[in-house]
Short mmCIF file of C-alpha atoms in Angstrom, two decimals:
data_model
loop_
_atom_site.label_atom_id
_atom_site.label_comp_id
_atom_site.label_asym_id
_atom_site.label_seq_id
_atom_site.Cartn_x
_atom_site.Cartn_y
_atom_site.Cartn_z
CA UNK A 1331 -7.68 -2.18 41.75
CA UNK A 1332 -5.52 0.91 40.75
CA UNK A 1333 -7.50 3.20 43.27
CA UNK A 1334 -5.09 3.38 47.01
CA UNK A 1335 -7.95 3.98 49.02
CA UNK A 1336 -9.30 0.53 47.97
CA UNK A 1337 -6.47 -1.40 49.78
CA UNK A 1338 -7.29 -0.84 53.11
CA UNK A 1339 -10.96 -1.86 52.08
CA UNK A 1340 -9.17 -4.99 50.71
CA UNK A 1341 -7.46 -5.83 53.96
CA UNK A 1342 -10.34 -6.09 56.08
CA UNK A 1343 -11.15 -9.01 53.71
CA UNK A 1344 -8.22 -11.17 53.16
CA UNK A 1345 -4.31 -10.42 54.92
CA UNK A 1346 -2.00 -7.42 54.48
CA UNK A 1347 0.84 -9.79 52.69
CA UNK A 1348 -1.60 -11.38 50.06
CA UNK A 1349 -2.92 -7.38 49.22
CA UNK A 1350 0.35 -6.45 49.06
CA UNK A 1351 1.52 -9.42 46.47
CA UNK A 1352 -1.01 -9.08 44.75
CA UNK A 1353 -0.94 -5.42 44.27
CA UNK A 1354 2.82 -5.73 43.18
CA UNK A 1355 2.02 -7.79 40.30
CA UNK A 1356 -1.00 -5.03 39.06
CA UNK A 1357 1.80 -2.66 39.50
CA UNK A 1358 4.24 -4.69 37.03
CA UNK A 1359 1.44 -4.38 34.84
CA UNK A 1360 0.80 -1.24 35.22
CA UNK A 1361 4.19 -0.23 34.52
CA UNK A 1362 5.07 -1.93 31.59
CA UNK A 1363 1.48 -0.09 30.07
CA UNK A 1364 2.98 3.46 31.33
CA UNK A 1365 6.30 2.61 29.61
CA UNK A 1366 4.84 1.57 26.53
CA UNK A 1367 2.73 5.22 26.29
CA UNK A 1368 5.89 6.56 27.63
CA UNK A 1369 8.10 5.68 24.69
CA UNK A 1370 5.56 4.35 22.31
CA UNK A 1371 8.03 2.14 20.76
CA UNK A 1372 7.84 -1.89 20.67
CA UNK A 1373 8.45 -3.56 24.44
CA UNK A 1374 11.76 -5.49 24.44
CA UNK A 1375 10.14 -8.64 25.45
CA UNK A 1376 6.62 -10.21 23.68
CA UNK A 1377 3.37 -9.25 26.53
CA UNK A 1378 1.33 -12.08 27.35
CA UNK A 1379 -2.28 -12.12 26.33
CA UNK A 1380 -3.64 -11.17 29.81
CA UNK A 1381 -2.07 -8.02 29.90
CA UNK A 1382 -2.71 -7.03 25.91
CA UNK A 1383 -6.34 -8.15 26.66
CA UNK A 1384 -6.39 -5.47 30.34
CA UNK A 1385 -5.43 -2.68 28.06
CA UNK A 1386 -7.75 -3.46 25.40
CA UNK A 1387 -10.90 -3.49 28.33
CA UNK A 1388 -9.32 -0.23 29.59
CA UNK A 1389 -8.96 1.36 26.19
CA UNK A 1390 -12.15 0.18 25.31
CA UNK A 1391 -13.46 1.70 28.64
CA UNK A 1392 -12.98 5.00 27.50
CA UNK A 1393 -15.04 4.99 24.64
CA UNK A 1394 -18.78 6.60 25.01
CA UNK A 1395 -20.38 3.32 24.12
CA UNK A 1396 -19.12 1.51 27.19
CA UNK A 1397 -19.67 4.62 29.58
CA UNK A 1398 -22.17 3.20 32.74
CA UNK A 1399 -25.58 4.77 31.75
CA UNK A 1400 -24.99 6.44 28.70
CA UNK A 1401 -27.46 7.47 26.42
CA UNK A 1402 -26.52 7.73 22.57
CA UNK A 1403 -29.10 10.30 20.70
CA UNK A 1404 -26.91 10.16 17.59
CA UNK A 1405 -26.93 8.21 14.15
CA UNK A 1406 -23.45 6.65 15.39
CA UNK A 1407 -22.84 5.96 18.48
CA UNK A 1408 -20.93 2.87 18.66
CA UNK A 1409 -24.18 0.46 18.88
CA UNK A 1410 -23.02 -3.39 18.03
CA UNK A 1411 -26.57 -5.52 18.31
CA UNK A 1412 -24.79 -9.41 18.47
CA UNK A 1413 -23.00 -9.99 21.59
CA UNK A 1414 -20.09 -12.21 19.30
CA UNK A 1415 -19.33 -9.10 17.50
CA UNK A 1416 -19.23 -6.82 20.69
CA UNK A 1417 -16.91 -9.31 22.09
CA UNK A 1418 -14.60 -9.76 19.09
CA UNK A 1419 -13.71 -6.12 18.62
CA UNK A 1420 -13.25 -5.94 22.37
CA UNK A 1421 -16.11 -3.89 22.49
CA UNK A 1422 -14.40 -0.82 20.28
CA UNK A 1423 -16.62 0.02 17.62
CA UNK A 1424 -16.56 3.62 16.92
CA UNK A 1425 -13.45 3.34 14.61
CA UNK A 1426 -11.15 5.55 14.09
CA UNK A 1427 -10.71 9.62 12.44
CA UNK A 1428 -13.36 11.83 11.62
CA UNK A 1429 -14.89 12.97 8.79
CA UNK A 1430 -11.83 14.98 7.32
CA UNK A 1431 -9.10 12.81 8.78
CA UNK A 1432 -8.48 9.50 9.53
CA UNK A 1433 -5.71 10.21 11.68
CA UNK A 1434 -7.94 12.72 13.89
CA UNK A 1435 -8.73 12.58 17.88
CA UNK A 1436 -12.56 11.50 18.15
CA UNK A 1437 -14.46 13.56 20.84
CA UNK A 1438 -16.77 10.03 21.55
CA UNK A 1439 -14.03 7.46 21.32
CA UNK A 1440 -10.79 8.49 23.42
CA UNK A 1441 -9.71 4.76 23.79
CA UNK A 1442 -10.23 4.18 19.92
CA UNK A 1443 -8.21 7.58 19.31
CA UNK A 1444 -5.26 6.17 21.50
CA UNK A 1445 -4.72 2.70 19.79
CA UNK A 1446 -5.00 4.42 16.45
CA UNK A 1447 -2.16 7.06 17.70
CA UNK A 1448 0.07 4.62 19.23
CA UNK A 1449 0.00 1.58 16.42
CA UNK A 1450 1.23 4.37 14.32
CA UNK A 1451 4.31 5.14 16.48
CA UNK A 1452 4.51 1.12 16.95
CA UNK A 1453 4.76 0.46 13.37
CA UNK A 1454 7.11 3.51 13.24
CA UNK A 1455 9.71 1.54 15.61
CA UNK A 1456 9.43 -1.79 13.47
CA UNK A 1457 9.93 -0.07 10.27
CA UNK A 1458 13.46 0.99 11.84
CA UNK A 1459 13.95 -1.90 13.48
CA UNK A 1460 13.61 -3.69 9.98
CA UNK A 1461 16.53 -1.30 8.60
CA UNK A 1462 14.59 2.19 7.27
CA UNK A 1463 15.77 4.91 9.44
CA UNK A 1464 14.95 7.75 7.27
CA UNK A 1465 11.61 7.50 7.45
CA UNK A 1466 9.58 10.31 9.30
CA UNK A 1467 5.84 9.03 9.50
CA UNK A 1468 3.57 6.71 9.03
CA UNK A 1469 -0.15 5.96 8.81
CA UNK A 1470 -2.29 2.74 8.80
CA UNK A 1471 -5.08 2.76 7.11
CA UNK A 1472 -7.62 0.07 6.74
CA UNK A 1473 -7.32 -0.77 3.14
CA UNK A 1474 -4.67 -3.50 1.72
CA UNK A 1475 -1.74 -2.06 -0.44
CA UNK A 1476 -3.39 -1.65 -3.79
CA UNK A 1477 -6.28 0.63 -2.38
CA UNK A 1478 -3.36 2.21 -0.59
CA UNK A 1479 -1.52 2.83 -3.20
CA UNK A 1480 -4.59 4.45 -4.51
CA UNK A 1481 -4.95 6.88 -1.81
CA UNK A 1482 -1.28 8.02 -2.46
CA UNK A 1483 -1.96 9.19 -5.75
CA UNK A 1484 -5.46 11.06 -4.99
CA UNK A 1485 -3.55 12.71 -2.51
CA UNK A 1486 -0.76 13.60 -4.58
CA UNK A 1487 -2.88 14.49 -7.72
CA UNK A 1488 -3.93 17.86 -5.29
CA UNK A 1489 -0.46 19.01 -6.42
CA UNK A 1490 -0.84 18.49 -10.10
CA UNK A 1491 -4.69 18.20 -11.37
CA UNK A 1492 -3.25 18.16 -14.99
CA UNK A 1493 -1.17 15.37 -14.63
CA UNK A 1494 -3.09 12.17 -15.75
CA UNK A 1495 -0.10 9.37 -16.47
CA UNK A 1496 1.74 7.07 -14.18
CA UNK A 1497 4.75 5.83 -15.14
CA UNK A 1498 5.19 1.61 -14.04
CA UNK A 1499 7.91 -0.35 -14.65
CA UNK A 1500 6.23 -3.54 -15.46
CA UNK A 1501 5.55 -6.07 -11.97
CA UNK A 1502 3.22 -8.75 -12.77
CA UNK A 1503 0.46 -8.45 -10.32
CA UNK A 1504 -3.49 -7.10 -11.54
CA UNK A 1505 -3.57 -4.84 -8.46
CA UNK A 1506 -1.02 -2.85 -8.97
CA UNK A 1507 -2.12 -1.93 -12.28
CA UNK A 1508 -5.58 -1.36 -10.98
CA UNK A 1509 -4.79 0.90 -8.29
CA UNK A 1510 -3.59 3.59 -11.09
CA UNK A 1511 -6.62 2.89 -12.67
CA UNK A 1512 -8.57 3.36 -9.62
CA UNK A 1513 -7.63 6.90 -9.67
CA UNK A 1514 -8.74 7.87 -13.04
CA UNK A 1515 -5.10 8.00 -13.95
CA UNK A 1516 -3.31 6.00 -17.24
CA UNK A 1517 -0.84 3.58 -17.05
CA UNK A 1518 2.31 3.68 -18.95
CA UNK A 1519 3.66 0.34 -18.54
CA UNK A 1520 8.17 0.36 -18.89
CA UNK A 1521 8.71 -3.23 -19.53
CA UNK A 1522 12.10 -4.42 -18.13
CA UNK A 1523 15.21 -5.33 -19.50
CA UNK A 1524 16.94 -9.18 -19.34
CA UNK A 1525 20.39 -8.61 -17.56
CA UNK A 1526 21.48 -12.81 -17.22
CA UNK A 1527 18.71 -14.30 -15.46
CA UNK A 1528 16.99 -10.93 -14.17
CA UNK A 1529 14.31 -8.96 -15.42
CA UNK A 1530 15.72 -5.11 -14.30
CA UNK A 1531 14.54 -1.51 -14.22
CA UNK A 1532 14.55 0.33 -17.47
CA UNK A 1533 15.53 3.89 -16.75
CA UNK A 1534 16.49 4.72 -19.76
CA UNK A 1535 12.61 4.25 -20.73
CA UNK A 1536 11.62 5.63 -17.73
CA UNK A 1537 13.32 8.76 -18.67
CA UNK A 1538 12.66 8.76 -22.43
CA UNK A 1539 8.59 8.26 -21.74
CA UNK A 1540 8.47 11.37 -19.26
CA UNK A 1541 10.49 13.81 -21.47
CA UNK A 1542 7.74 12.46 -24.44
CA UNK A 1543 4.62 12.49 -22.19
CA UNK A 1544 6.34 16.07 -20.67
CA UNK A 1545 6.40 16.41 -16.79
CA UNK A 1546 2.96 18.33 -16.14
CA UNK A 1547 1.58 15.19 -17.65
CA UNK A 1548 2.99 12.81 -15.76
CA UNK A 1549 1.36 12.06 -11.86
CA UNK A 1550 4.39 9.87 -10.50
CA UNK A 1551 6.60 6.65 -11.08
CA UNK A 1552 5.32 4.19 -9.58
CA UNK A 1553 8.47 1.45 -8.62
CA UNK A 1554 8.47 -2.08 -6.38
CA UNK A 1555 10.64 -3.46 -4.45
CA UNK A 1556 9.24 -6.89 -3.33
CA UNK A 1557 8.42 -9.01 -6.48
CA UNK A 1558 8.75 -12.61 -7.75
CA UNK A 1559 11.67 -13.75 -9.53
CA UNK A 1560 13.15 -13.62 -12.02
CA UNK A 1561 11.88 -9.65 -11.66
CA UNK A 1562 14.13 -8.06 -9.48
CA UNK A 1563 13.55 -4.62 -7.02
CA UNK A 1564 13.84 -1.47 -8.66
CA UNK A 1565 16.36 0.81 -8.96
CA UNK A 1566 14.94 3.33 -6.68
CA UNK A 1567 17.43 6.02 -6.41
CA UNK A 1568 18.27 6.06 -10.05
CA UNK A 1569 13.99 6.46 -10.47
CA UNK A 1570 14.24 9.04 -7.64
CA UNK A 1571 16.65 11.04 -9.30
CA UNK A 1572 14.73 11.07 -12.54
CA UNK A 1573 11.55 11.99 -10.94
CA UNK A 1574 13.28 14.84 -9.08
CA UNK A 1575 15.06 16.44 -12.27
CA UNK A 1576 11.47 15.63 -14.22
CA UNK A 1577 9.38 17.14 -10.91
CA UNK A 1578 7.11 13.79 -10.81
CA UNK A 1579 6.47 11.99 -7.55
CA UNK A 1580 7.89 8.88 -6.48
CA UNK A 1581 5.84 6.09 -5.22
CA UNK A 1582 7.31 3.07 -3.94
CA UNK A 1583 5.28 -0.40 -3.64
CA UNK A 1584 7.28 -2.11 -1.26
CA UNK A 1585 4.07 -4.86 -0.33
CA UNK A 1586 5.81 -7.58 1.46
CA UNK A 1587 9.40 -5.75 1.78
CA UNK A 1588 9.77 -4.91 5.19
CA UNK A 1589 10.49 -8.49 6.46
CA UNK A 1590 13.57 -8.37 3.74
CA UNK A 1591 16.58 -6.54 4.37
CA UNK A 1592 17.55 -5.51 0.61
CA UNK A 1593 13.89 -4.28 -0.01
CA UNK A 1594 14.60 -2.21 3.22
CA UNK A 1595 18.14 -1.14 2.14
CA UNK A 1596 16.78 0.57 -1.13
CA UNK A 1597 13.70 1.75 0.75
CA UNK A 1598 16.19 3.86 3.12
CA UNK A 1599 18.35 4.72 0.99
CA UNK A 1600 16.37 6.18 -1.43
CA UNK A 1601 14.02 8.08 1.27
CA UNK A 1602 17.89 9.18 3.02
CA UNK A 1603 18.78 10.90 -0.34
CA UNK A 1604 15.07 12.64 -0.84
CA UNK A 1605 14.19 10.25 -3.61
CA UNK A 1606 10.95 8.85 -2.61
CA UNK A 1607 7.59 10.49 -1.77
CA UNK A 1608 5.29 7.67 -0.13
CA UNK A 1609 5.98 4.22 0.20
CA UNK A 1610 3.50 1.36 0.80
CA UNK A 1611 3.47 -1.89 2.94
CA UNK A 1612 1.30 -4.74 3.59
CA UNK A 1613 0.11 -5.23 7.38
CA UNK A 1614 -0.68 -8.83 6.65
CA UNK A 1615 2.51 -9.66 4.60
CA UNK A 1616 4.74 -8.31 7.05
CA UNK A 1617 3.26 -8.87 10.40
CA UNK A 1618 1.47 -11.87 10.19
CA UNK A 1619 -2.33 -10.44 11.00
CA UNK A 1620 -5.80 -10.72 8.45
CA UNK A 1621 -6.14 -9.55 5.47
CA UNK A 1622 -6.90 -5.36 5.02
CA UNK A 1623 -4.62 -3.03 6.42
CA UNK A 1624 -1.64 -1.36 4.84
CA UNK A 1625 1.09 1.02 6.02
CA UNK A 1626 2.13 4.35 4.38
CA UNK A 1627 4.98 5.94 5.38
CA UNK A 1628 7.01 8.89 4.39
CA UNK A 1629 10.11 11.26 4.57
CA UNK A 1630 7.72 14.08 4.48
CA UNK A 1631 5.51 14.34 7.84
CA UNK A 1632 2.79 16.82 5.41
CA UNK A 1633 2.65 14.19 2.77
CA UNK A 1634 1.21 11.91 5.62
CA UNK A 1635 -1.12 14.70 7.02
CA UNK A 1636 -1.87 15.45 2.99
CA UNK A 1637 -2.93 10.99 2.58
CA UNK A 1638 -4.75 11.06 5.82
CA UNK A 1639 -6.87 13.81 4.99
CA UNK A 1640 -7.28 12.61 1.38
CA UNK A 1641 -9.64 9.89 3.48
CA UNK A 1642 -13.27 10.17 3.15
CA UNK A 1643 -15.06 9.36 6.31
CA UNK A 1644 -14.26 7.53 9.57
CA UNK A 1645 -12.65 4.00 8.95
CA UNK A 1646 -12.22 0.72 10.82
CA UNK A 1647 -10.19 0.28 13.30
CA UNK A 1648 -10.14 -3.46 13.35
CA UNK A 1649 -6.63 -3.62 11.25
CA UNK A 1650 -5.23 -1.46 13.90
CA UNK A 1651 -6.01 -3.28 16.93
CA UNK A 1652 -4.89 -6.45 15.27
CA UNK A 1653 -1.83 -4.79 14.64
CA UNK A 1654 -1.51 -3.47 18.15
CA UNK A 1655 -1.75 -6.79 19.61
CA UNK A 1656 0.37 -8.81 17.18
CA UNK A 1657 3.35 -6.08 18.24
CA UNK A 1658 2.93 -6.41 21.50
CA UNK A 1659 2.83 -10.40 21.63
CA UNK A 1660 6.10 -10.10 19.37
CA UNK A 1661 8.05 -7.14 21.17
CA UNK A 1662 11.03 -5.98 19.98
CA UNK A 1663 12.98 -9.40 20.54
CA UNK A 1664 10.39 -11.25 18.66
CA UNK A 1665 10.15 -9.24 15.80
CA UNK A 1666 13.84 -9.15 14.94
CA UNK A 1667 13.76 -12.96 15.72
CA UNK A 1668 11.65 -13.46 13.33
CA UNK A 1669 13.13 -11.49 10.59
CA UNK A 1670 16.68 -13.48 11.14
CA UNK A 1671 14.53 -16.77 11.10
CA UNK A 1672 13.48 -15.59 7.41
CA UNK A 1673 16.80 -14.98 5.62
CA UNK A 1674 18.02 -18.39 7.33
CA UNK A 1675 14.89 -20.67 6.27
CA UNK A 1676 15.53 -18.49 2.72
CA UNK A 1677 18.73 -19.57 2.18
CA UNK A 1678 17.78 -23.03 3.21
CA UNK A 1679 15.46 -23.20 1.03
CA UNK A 1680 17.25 -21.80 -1.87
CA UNK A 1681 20.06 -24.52 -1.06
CA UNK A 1682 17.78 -27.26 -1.12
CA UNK A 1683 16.16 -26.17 -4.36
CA UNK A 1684 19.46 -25.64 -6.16
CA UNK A 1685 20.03 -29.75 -4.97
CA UNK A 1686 16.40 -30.62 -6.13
CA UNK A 1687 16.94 -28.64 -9.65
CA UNK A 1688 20.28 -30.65 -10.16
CA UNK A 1689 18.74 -33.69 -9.73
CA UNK A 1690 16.00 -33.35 -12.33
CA UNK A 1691 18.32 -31.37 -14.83
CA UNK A 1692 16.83 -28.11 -14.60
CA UNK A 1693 18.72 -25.10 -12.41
CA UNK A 1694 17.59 -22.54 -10.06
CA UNK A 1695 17.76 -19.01 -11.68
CA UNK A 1696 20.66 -16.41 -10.76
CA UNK A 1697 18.34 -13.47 -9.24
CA UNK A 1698 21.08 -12.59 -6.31
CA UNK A 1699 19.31 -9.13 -6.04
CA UNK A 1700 15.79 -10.52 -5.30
CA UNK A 1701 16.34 -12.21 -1.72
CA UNK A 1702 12.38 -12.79 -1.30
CA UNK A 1703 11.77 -15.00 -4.11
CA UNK A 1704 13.28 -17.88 -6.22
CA UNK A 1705 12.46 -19.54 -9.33
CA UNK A 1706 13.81 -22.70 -10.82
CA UNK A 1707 13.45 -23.66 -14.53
CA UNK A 1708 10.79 -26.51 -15.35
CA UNK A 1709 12.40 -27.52 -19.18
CA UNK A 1710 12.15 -31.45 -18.42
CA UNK A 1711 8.23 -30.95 -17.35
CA UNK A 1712 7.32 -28.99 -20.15
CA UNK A 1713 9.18 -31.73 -22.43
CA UNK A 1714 7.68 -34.36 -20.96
CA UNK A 1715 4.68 -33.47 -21.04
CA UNK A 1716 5.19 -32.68 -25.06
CA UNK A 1717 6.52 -36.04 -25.33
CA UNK A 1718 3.52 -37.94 -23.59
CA UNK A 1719 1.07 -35.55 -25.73
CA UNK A 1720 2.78 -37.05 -28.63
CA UNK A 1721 3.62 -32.77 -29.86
CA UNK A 1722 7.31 -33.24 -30.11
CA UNK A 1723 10.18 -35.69 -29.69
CA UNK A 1724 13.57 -34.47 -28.12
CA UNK A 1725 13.01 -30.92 -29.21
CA UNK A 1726 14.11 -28.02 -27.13
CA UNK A 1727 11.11 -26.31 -25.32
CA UNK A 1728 10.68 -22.76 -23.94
CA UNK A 1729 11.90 -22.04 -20.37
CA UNK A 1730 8.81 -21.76 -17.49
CA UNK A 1731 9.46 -20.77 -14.01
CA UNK A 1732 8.38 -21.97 -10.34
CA UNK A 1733 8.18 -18.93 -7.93
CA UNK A 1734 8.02 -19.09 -3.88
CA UNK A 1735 5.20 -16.32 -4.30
CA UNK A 1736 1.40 -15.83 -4.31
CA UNK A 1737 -1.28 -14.79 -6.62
CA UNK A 1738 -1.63 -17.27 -9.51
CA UNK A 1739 -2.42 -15.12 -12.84
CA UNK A 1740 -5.46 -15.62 -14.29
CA UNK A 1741 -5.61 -19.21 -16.25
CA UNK A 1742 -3.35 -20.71 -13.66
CA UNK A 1743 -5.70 -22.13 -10.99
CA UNK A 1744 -5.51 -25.22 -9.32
CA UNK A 1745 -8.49 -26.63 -10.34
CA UNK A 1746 -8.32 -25.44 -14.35
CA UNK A 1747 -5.13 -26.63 -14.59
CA UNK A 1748 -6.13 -30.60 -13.82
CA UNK A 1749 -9.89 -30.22 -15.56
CA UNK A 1750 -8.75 -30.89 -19.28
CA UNK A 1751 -7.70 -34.64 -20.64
CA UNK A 1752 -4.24 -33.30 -21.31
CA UNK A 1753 -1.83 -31.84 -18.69
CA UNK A 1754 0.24 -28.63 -19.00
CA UNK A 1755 3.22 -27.38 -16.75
CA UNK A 1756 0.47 -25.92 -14.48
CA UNK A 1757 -0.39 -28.96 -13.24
CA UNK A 1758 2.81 -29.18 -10.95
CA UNK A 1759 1.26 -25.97 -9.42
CA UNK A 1760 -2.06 -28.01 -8.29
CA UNK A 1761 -0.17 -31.27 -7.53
CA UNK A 1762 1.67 -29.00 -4.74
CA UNK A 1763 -1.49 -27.34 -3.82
CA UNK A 1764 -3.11 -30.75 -3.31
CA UNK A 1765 -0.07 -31.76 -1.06
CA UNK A 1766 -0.91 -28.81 1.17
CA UNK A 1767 2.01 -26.67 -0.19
CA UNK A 1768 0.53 -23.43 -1.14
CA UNK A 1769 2.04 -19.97 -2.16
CA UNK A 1770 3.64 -21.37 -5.04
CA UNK A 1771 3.03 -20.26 -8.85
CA UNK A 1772 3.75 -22.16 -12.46
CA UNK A 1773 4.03 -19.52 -15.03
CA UNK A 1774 3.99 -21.40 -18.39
CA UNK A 1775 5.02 -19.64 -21.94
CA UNK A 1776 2.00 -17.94 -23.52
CA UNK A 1777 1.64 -17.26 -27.54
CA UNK A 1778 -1.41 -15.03 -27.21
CA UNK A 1779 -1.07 -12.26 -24.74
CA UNK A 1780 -3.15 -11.57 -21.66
CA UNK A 1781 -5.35 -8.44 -21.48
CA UNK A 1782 -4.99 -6.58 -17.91
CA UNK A 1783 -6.88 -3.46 -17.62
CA UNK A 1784 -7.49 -3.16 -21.39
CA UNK A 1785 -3.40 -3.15 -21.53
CA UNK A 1786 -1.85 -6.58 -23.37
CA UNK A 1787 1.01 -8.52 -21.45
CA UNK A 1788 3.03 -11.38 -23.01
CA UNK A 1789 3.31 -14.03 -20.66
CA UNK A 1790 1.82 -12.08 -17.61
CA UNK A 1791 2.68 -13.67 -14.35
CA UNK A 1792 6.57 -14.30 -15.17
CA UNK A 1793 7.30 -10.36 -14.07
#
């Protein structure tokens, strides 16, 4: 229906006003596409599904596969055998990149090449419109953070083949220590300091273990920004400027951080000054679409080119296009909506919690820097349950936590926690799990330590 010459052809079938309508509205929708590749930034306003699904069947159209009579002689050529799968990735199934780039233009799949191209600059816009100007690039890749994170430092070890250490101020979650791991690099775990209620960056370490392990040594720091409390972000700049007077790289794990404005604040700031190197988002955290993509971004445009290179092989596009079509159903008004929904239903929930905490003489913990997660004390649970076990009468026991986060540590799952004759604080965790609250975490105190990645953690979980 874009093609002129067809009207007339139309006309002889049905009356010059209904053409005409009817054209109009394939011209809206035709314009708001050629704005979109225009600016390549978010729309203002959310698209409906009808046009998201047109550009998808044009975009697809352009791909060798879906040519009219074409003949594939190769090992790849896009061939999808059940219909349900054809239909589900819109009939786009070359991927996207090429062998030695997964950000490269692929000769058989133009449409595939465009989406990847244009999420990129999509996600570029939302990262600013979420508060980090400084940034200069992104990619998406079709891994979730920790496998991202990976990536990072295989790229960055090209720089420094000697260097075999990664500095990590300690954050509680098994994939973040596996990542370093992944790339046949050593952890050096910082554990944080107590500063009232918050567990806080240790620079001083930080500094002390790099001028012992000596800089060649020494890969990056790896920091975070979006944790669960009582862990708080990083200190970013102060890290940057330690790895810039040490000549280390700075990685930033900032996983679920873009839909919260402090995260995004230290993010900027740090990349503004020249204090960060690459720093890594969830797709799925932040923008609400399946599980396995993840977004690296960067102040440095050749440290992107450097990570998409570092990329063996083609990869799926299937994170992308759900990305694609999850920004263009928000738009620009959406997406901000919904980060202002998130810091209101936040402090509503921290209010509330505060009220329930008072009630059952326990308190919500003082972690004002941490505006993505809260924990509240469980002291009367854990004595309680003491009591009823018949271990202790009216004698003080050690402090647990409630977080608003997920990923239960190992020994805390639902089921485990209600198998034995004998509860423990982890029960509360399954009793809200079996109310249909999920997301939630009970850390309870630990005498014997947990073994991550042949490293030992007291308490693991509560960082």
């Amino acid at each position: 229906m874009d093609n002129s010459d067809l009207l007339p052809l139309l006309e002889r079938l049905v009356a010059n006003s209904y053409v005409n309508q009817g054209q109009q509205a394939l011209s809206s929708r035709r314009n708001r596409i050629r704005i979109l590749f225009q600016h390549r930034t978010l729309p203002a306003e959310s698209w409906d599904d009808a046009i998201i699904e047109n550009l998808l069947n044009d975009l697809a159209a352009m791909d060798t596969n879906n040519f009219t009579g074409n003949v594939g002689a190769g090992e790849r050529e896009g061939r999808v055998y059940s219909d349900i799968v054809r239909r589900r990735h819109f009939r786009l199934s070359h991927g996207i990149g090429r062998s030695g780039d997964i950000a490269a233009v692929q000769p058989k799949a133009a449409g595939s090449s465009l989406i990847n191209k244009l999420t990129n600059c999509l996600i570029m816009d939302a990262i600013k419109l979420s508060g980090i100007s400084s940034l200069k690039s992104c990619v998406v890749v079709p891994v979730a953070t920790g496998m991202a994170l990976t990536l990072c430092m295989l790229a960055l070890k090209l720089d420094k083949p000697n260097a075999k250490y990664v500095i990590w101020p300690r954050i509680d979650q098994k994939s973040c220590l596996k990542c370093i791991t992944a790339a046949c690099l050593k952890p050096v775990v910082i554990e944080t300091v107590l500063v009232g209620d918050e567990l806080c960056t240790n620079t001083t370490e930080i500094e002390s273990k790099l001028v012992e392990l000596g800089s060649e040594s020494v890969l990056c720091v790896l920091s975070t920004t979006s944790c669960f409390a009582p862990r708080v972000p990083d200190r970013l700049t102060d890290i940057g400027s330690i790895c810039r007077q040490h000549g280390v790289f700075h990685i930033v794990n900032n996983a679920y951080g873009l839909q919260n404005s402090k995260c995004c604040h230290l993010v900027d700031e740090a990349s503004r000054l020249g204090l960060l190197d690459l720093v890594v988002q969830s797709t799925d955290k932040n923008f609400m679409v399946p599980v396995g993509g993840a977004i690296i971004a960067s102040p440095n445009v050749d440290l992107i080119t450097r990570v998409s290179k570092t990329y063996p092989g083609r990869a799926s596009a299937s994170p992308l296009i759900d990305l694609m079509i999850t920004l263009l159903a928000m738009g620009r008004d959406g997406y901000t909506s919904l980060l202002r929904q998130r810091k209101e239903v936040y402090a509503y929930l921290k209010e509330e919690l505060v009220n329930l905490a008072a009630e059952f003489g326990e308190r919500v913990l003082e972690t004002r820097h941490n505006g993505i997660s809260i924990a509240i004390t469980l002291h009367t649970l854990s004595r309680q349950i003491l009591t009823d076990q018949g271990v202790v009468n009216n004698t003080e026991c050690n402090s647990d936590s409630l977080n608003d986060v997920d990923d239960k540590p190992d020994g805390l799952g639902d089921t485990e926690a209600i198998a034995g004759d004998s509860l423990s604080v982890t029960s509360l965790g399954s009793m809200l799990f079996h109310r249909n609250v999920s997301g939630c975490r009970v850390i309870e105190s630990q005498t014997q330590p947990s073994t991550i990645e042949r490293l030992q953690f007291q308490n693991f979980g509560s960082h």
